[in-house]
mmCIF file of C-alpha atoms and ligand atoms in Angstrom:
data_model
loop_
_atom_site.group_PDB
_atom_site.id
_atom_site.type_symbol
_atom_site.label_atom_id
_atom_site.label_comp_id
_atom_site.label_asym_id
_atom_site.label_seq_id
_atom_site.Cartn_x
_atom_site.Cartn_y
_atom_site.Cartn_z
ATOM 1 C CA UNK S 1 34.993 38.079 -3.295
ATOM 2 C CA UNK S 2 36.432 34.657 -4.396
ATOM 3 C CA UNK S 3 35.955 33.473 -8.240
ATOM 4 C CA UNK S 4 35.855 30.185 -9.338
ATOM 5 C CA UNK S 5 39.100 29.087 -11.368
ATOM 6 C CA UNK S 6 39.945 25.656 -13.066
ATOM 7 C CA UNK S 7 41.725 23.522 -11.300
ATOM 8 C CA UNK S 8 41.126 20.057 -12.760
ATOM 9 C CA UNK S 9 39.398 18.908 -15.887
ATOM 10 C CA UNK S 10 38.431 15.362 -16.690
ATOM 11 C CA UNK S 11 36.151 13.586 -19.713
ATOM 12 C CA UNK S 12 34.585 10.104 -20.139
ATOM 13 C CA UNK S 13 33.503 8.826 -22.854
ATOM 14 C CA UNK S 14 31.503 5.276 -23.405
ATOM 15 C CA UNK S 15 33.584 3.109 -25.527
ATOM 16 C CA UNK S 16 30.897 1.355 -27.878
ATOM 17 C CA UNK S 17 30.568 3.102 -31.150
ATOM 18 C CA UNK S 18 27.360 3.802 -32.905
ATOM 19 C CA UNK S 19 28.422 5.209 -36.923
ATOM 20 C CA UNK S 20 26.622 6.738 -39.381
ATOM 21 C CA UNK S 21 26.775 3.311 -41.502
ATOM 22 C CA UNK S 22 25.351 1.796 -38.204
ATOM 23 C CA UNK S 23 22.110 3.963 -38.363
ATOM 24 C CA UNK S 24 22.035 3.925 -42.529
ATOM 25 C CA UNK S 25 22.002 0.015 -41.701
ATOM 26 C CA UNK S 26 18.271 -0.311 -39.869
ATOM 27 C CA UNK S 27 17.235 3.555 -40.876
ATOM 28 C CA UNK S 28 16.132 5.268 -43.935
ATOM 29 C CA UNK S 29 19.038 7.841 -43.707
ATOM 30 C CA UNK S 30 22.509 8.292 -45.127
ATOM 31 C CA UNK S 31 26.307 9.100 -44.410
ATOM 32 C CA UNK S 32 25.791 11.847 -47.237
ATOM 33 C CA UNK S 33 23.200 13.479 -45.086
ATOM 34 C CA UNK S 34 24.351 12.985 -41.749
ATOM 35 C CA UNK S 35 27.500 14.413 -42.713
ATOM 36 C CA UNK S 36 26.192 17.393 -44.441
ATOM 37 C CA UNK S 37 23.543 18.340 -42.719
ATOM 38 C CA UNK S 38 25.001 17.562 -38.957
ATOM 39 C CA UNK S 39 29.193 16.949 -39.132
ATOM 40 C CA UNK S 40 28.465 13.862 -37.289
ATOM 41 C CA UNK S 41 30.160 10.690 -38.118
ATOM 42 C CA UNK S 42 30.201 8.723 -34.812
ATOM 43 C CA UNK S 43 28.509 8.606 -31.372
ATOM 44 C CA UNK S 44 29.603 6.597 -28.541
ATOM 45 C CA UNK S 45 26.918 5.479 -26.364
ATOM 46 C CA UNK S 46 26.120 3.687 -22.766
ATOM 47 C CA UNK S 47 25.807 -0.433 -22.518
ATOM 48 C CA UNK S 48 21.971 -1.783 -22.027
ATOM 49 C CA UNK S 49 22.045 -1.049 -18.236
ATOM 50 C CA UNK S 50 24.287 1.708 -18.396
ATOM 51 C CA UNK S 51 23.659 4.770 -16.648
ATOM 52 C CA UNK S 52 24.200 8.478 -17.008
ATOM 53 C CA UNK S 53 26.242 8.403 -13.149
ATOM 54 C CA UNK S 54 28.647 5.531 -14.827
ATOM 55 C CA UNK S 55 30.147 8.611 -17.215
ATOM 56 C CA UNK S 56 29.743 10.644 -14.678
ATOM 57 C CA UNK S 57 32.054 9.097 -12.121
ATOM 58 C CA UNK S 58 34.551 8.828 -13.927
ATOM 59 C CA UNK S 59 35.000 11.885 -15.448
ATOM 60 C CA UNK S 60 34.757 12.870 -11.882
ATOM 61 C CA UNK S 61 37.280 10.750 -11.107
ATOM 62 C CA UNK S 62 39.484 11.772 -13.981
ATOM 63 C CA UNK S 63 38.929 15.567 -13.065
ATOM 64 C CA UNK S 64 39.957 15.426 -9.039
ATOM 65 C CA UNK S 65 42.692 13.471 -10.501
ATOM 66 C CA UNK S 66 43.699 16.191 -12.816
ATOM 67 C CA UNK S 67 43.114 18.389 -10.037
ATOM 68 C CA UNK S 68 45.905 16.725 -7.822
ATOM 69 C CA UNK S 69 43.768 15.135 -5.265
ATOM 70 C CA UNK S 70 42.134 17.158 -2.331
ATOM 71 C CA UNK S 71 38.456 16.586 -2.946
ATOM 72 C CA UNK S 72 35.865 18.577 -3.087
ATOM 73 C CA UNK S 73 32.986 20.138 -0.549
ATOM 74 C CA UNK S 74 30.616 20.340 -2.905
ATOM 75 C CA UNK S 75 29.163 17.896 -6.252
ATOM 76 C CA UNK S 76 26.858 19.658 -9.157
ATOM 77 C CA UNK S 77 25.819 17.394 -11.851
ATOM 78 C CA UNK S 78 23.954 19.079 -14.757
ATOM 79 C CA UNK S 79 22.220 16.501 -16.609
ATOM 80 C CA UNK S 80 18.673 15.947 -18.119
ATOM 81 C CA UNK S 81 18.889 11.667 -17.990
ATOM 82 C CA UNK S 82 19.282 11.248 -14.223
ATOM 83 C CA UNK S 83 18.918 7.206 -13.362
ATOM 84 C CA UNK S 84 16.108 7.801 -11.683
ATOM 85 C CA UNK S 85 13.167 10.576 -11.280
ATOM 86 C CA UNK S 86 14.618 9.955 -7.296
ATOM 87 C CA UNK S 87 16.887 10.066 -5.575
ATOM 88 C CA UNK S 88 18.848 12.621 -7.683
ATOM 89 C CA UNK S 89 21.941 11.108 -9.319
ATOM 90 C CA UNK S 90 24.490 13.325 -7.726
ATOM 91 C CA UNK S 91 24.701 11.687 -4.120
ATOM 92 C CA UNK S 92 25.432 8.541 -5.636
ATOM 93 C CA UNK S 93 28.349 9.692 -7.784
ATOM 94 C CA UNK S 94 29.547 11.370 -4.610
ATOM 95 C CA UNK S 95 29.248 8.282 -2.779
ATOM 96 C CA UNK S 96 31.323 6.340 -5.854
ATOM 97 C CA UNK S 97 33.977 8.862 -5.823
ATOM 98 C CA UNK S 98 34.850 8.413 -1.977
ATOM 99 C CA UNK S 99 33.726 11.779 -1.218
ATOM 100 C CA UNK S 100 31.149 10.418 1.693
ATOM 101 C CA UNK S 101 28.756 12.847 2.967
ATOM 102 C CA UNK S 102 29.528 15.866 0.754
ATOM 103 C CA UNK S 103 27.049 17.892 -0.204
ATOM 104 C CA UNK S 104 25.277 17.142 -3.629
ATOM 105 C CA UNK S 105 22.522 17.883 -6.133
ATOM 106 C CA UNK S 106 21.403 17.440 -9.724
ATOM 107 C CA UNK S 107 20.741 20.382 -12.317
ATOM 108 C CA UNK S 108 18.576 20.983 -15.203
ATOM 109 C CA UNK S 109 18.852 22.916 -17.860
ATOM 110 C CA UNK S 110 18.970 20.566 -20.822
ATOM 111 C CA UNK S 111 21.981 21.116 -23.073
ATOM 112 C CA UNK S 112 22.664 25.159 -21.740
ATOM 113 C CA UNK S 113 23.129 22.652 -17.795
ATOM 114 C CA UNK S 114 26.712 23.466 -17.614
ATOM 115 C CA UNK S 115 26.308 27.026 -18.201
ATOM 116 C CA UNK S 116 23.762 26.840 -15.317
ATOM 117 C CA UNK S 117 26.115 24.700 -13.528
ATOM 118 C CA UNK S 118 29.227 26.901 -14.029
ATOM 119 C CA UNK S 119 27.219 29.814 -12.820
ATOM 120 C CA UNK S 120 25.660 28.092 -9.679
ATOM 121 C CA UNK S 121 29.816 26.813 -8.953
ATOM 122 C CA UNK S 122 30.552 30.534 -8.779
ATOM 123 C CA UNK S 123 27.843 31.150 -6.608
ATOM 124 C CA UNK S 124 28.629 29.100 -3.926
ATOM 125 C CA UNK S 125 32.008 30.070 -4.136
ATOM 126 C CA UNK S 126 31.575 33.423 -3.833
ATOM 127 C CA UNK S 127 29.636 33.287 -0.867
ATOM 128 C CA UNK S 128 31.845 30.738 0.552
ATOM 129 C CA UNK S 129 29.109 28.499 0.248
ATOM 130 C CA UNK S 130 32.316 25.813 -0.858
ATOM 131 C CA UNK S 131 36.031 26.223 -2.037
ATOM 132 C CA UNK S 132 36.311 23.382 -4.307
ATOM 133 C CA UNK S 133 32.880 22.743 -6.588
ATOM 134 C CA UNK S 134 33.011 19.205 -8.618
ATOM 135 C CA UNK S 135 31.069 20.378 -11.634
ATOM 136 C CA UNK S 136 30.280 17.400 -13.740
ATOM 137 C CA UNK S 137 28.044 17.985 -17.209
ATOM 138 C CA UNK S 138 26.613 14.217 -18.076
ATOM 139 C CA UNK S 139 23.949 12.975 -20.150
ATOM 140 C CA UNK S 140 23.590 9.247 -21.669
ATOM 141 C CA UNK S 141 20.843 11.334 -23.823
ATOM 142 C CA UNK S 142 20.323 7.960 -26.348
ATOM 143 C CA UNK S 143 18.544 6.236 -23.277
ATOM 144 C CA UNK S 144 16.194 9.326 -24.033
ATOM 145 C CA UNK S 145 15.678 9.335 -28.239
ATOM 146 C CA UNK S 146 13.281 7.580 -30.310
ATOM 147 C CA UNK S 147 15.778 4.588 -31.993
ATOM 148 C CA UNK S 148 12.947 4.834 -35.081
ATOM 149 C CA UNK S 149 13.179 9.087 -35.367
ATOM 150 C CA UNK S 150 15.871 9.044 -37.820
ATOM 151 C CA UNK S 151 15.325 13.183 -36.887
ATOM 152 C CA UNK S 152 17.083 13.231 -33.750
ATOM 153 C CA UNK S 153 18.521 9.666 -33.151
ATOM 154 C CA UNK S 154 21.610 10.607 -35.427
ATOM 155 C CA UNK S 155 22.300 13.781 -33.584
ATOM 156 C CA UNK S 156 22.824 12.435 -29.763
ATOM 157 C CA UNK S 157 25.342 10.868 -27.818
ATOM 158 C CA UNK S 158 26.386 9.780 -24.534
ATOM 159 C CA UNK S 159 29.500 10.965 -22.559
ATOM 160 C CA UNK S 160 30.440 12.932 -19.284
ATOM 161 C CA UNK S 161 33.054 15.774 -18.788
ATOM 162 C CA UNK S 162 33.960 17.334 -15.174
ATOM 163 C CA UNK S 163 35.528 20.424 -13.980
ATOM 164 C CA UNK S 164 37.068 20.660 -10.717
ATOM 165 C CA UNK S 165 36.462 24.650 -9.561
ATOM 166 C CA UNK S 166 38.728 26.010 -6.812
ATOM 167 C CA UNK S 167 38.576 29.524 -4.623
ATOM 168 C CA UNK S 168 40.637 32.063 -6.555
ATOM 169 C CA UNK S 169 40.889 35.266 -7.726
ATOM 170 C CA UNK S 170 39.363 37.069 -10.566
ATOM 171 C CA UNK S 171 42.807 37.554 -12.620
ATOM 172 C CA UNK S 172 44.060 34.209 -12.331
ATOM 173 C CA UNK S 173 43.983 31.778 -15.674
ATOM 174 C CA UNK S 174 41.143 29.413 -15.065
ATOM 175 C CA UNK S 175 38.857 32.070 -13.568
ATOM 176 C CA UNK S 176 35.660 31.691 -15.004
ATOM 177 C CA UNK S 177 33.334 35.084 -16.425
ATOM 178 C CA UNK S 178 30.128 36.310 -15.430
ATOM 179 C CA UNK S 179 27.897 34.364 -17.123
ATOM 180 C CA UNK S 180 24.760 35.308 -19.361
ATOM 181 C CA UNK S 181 22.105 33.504 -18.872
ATOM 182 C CA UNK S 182 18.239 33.501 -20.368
ATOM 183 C CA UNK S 183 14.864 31.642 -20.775
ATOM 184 C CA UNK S 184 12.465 31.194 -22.662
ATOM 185 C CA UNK S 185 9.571 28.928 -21.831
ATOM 186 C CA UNK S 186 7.171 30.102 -24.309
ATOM 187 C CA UNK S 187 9.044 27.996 -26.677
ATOM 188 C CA UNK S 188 8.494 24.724 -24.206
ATOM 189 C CA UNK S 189 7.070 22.562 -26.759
ATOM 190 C CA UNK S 190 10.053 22.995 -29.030
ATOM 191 C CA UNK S 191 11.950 20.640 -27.609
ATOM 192 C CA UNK S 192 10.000 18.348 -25.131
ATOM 193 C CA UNK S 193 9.491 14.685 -23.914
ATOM 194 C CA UNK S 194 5.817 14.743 -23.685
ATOM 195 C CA UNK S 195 5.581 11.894 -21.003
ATOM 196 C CA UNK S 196 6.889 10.398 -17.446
ATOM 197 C CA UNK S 197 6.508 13.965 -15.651
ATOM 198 C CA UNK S 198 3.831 14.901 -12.919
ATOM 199 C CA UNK S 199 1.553 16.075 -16.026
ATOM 200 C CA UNK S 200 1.456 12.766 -17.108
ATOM 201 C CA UNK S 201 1.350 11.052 -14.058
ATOM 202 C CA UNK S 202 -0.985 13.345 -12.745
ATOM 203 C CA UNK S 203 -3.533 12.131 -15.573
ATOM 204 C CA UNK S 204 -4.169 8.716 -14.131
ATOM 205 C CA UNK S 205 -2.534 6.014 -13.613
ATOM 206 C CA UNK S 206 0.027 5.837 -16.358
ATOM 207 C CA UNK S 207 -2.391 6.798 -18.907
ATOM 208 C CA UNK S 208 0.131 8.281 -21.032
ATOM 209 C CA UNK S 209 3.073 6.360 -20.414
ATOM 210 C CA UNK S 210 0.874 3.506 -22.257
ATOM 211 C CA UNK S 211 1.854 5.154 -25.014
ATOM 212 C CA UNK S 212 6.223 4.165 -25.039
ATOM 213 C CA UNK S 213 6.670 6.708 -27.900
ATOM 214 C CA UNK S 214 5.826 9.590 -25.309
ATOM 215 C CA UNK S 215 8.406 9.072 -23.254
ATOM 216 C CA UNK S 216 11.106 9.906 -26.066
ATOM 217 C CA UNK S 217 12.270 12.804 -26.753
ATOM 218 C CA UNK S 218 10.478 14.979 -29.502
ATOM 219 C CA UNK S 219 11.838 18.300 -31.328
ATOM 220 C CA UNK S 220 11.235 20.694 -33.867
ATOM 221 C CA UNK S 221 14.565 21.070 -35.636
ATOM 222 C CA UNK S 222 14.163 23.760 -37.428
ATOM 223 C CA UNK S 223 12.924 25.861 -34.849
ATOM 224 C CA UNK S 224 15.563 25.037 -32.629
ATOM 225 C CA UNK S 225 17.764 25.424 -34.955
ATOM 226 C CA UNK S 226 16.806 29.019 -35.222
ATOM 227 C CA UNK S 227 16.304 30.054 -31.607
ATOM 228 C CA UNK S 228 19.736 28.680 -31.064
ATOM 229 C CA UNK S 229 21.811 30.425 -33.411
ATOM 230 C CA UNK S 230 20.315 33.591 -32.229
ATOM 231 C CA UNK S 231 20.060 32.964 -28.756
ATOM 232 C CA UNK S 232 23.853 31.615 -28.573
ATOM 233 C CA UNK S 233 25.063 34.826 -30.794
ATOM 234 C CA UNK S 234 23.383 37.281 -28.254
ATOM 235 C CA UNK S 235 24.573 35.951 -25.295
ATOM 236 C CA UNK S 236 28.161 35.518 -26.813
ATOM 237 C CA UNK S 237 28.471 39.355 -27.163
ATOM 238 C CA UNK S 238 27.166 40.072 -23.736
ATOM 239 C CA UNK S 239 29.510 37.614 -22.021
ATOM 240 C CA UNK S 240 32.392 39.151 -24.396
ATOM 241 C CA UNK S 241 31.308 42.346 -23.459
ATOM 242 C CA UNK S 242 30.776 41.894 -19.326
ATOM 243 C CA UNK S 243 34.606 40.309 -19.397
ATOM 244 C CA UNK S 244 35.528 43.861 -20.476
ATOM 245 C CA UNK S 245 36.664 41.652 -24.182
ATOM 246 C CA UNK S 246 35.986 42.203 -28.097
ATOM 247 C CA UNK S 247 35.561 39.137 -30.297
ATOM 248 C CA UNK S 248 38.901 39.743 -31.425
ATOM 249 C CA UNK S 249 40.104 38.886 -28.207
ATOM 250 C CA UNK S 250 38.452 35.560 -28.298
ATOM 251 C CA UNK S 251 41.106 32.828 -28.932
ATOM 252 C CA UNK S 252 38.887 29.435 -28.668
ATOM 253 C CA UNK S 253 34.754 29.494 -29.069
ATOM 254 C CA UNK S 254 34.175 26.564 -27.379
ATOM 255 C CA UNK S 255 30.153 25.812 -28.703
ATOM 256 C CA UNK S 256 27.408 23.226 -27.351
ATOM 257 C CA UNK S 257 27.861 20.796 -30.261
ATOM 258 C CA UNK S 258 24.428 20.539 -31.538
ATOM 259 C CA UNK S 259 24.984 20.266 -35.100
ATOM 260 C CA UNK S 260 28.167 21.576 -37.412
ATOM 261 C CA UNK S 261 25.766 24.185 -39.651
ATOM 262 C CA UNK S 262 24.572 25.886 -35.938
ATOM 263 C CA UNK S 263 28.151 26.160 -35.115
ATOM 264 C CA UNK S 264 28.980 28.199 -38.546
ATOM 265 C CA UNK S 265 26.040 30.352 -38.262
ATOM 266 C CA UNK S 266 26.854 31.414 -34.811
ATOM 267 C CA UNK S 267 30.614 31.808 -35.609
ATOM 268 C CA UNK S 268 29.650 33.603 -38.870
ATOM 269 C CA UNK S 269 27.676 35.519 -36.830
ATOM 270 C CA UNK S 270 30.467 36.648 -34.454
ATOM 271 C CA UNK S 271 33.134 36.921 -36.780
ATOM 272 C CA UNK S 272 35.010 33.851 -35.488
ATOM 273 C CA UNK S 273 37.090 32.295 -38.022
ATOM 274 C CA UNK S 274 37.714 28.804 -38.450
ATOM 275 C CA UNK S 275 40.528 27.866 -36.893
ATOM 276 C CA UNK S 276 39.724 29.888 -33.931
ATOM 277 C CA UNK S 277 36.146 27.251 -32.913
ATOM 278 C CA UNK S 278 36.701 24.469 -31.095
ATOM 279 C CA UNK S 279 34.844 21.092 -32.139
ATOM 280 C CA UNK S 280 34.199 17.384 -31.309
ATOM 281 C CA UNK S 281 30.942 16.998 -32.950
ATOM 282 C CA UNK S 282 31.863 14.667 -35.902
ATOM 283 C CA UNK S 283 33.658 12.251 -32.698
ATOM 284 C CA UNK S 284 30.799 12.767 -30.188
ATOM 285 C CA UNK S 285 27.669 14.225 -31.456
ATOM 286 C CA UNK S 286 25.498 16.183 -29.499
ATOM 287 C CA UNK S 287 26.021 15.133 -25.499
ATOM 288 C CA UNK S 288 23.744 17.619 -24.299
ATOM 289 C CA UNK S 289 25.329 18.579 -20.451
ATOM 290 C CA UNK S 290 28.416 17.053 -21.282
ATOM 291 C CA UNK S 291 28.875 19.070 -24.284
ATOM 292 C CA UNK S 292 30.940 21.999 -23.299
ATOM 293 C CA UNK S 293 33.134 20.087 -21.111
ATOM 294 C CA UNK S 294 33.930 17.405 -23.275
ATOM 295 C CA UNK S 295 34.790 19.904 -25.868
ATOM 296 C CA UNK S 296 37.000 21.767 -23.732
ATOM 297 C CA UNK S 297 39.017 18.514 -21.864
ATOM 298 C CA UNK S 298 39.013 16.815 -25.531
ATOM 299 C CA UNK S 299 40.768 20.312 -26.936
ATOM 300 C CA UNK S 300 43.358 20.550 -24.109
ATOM 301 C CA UNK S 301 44.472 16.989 -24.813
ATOM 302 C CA UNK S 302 44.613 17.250 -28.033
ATOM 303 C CA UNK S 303 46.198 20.645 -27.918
ATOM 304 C CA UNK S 304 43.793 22.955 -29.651
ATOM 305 C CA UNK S 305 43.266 24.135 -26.585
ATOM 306 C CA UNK S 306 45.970 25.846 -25.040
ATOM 307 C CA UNK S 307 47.383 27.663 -22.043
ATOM 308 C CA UNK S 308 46.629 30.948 -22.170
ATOM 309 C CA UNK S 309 43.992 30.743 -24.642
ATOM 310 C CA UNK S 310 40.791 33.043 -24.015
ATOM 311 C CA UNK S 311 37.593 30.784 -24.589
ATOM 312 C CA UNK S 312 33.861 32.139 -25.232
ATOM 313 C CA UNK S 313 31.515 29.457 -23.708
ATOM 314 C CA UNK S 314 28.003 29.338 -25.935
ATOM 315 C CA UNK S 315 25.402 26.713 -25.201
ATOM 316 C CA UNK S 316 21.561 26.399 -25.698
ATOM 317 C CA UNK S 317 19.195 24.012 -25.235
ATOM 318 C CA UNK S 318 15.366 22.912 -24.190
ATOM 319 C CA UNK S 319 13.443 25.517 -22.073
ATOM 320 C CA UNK S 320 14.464 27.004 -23.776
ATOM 321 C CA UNK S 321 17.341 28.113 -22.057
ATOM 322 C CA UNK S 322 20.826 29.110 -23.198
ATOM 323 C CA UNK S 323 23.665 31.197 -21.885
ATOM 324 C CA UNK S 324 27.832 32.187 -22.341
ATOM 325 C CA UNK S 325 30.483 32.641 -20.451
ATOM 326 C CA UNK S 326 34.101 33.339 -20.387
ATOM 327 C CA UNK S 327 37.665 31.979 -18.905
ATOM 328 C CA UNK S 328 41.263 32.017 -19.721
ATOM 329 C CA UNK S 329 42.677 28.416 -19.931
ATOM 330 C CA UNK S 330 44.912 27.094 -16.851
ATOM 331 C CA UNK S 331 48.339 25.288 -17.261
ATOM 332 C CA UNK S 332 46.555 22.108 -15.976
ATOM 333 C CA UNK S 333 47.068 18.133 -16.982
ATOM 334 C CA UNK S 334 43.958 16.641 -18.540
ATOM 335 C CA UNK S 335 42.610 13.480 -16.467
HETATM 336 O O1 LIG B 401 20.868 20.317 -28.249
HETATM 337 C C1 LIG B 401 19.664 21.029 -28.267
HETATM 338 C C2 LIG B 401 19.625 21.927 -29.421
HETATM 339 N N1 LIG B 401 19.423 21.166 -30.621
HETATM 340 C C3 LIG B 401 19.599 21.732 -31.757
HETATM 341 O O2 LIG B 401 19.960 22.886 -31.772
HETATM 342 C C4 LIG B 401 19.274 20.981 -33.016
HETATM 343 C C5 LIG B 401 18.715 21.938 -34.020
HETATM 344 N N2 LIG B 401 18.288 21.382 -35.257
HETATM 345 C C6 LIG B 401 19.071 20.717 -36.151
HETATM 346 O O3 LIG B 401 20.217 20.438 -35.897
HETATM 347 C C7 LIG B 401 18.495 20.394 -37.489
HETATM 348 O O4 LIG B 401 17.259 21.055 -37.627
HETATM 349 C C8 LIG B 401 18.304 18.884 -37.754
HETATM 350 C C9 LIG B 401 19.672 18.214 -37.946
HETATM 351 C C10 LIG B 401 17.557 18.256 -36.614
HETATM 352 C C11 LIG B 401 17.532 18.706 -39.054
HETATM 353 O O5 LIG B 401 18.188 19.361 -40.119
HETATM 354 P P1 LIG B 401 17.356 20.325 -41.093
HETATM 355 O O6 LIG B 401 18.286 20.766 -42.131
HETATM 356 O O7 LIG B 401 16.722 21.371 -40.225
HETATM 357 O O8 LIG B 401 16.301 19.342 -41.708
HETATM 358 P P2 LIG B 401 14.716 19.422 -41.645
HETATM 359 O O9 LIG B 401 14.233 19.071 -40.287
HETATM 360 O O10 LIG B 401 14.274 20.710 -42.252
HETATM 361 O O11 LIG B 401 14.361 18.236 -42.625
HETATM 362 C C12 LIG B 401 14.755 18.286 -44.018
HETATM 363 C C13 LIG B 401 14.401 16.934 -44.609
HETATM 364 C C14 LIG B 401 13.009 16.440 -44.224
HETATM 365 O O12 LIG B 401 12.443 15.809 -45.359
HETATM 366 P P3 LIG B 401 11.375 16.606 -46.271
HETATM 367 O O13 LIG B 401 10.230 16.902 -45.343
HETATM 368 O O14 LIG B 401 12.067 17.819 -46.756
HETATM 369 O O15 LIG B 401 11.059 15.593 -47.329
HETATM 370 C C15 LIG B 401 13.292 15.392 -43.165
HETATM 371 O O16 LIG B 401 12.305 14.376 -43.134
HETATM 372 O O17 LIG B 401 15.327 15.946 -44.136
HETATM 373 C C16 LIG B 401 14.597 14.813 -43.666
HETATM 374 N N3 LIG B 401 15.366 14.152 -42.639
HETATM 375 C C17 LIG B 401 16.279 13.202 -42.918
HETATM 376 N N4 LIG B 401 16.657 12.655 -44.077
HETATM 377 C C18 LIG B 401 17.605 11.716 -44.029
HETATM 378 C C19 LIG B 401 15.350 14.361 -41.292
HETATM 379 N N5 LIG B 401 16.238 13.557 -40.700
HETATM 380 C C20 LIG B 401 16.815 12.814 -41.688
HETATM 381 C C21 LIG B 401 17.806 11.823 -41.687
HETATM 382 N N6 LIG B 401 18.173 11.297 -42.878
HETATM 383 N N7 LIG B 401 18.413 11.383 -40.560
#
């Protein structure tokens, strides 16, 4: 049976700025607690207009490029901010990135989507389903947050990472792990935007959408907080454990980037010392589906990522849902 392996990575991020001194500028908030309670100093963030499948292309771009050409038979974009409720977003990026009538399709799993997404790439490469998977994570997640909930508006930010996934075999570097998945959907209302869905719509004629401040996104921080430090730590030792690994053996733990203190806990929790975690979350915030692979394409360029280098994969997010994975890191050029 084929595995999946790394062939190409590629990142995107929006080049406006939003900084802490920004938000301390029209919010009652500070640097101080930004900084201390999240890591995060600065977001970048999509133009009025902009659009989730704008990051997405060209990461895409960037990752087929980093690949070495040769396409791809099938496009998976994990994102919860498509542009539209329909069509899904991924046929259009497809059509942007020359790759004509390809196959295509949009996933959901909030921030845990390229977990999902790596796992569903496997999938269809295992059953031959397609030999070369464009996985793109991309969210432009601010189009989605309340710009008066000085809560969550400091934590997100908009951005796009892509993996290009190959037929390979199990031993090669770039092979990606069995993943661990889980849900949890008695915690739904944890992390939620209440409006614009067929429960809304189904109401009445938008009833509920009259109301603009229930189509942003709401959360319970504290909660989540919680869930996801456990949730991220369980699944972490499974996925160690089904790659036949100890958490000594992990090099790089490459963590959704939902907030700095969440990334100690869970590395406290495993035992993973500092300058063995991975992190972009003081430069990017929290870019829900683009998380993971912005982490990992930032890393390799900047070389704190490595060759060689055996990474955990930990992400969580609304659902809830969450999962980890493993890989070894390829020899490969970042686009
Ligand atoms: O990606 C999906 C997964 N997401 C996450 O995992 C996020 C999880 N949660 C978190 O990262 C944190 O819970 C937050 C960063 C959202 C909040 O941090 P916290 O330490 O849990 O703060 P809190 O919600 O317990 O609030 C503490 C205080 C409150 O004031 P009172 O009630 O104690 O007077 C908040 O009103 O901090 C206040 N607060 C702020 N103060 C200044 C909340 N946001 C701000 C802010 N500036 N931006």
């Amino acid at each position: 049976m084929k595995s999946a392996v790394i062939a190409g990575a590629g990142v995107y991020l929006p080049p406006k700025l939003v900084t802490n001194e920004d938000l301390c500028a029209r919010l009652d908030t500070s640097d101080e607690w930004i900084r201390t309670r999240t890591g995060m100093a600065v977001r970048h963030v999509v133009e009025p207009g902009g659009a989730t499948s704008d990051l997405a292309v060209e990461a895409g771009r960037r990752a087929l490029e980093s690949a070495g050409g040769g396409g791809a038979d099938m496009v998976v974009l994990a994102t919860t901010t498509p542009d539209h409720q329909v069509p899904p977003t991924a046929p259009d990026i497809t059509h942007r990135l020359g790759l004509g009538t390809t196959p295509s399709f949009d996933l959901s799993a909030a921030c845990a989507g390229f977990l999902y997404g790596l796992t569903a790439a496997s999938g269809l490469i295992a059953t031959g389903a397609a030999s070369r998977v464009l996985l793109i994570g991309a969210d432009a997640f601010t189009t989605m947050v309340d710009p008066d909930d000085r809560a969550t508006v400091v934590l997100f930010g908009d951005a796009a990472g892509a993996l290009l996934l190959r037929a390979g075999d199990a031993d090669e570097p770039g092979s990606i792990g069995r993943a661990v998945l889980g849900s949890d959907g008695s915690h739904a209302d944890l992390i939620k935007v209440p409006a614009g869905g067929s429960r809304s719509r189904s109401a009445g004629p938008v009833t509920e959408l009259a109301d603009p401040a229930q189509t942003y996104f709401k959360m319970n921080g504290r909660d989540t907080f919680r869930h996801a430090v456990r949730r991220m730590s369980e699944s972490s030792r499974a996925a160690v454990s089904a790659a036949g690994w100890t958490l000594d053996d992990v090099d790089r733990l490459c963590a959704h980037q939902a907030n700095a203190r969440i990334l100690a806990a869970v590395a406290d929790e495993l035992g993973i010392a500092e300058d063995r975690q991975l992190s972009n979350v003081a430069e990017v915030g929290n870019t829900a589906a683009a998380s993971l692979p912005t982490l990992l394409a930032m890393s390799a360029a900047n070389g704190t990522l490595k060759a060689g280098h055996r990474v955990l994969l930990t992400a969580f997010g609304g659902g809830l849902s969450w999962g980890s994975a493993t890989l070894t890191w390829p020899d490969i050029e970042i686009g």
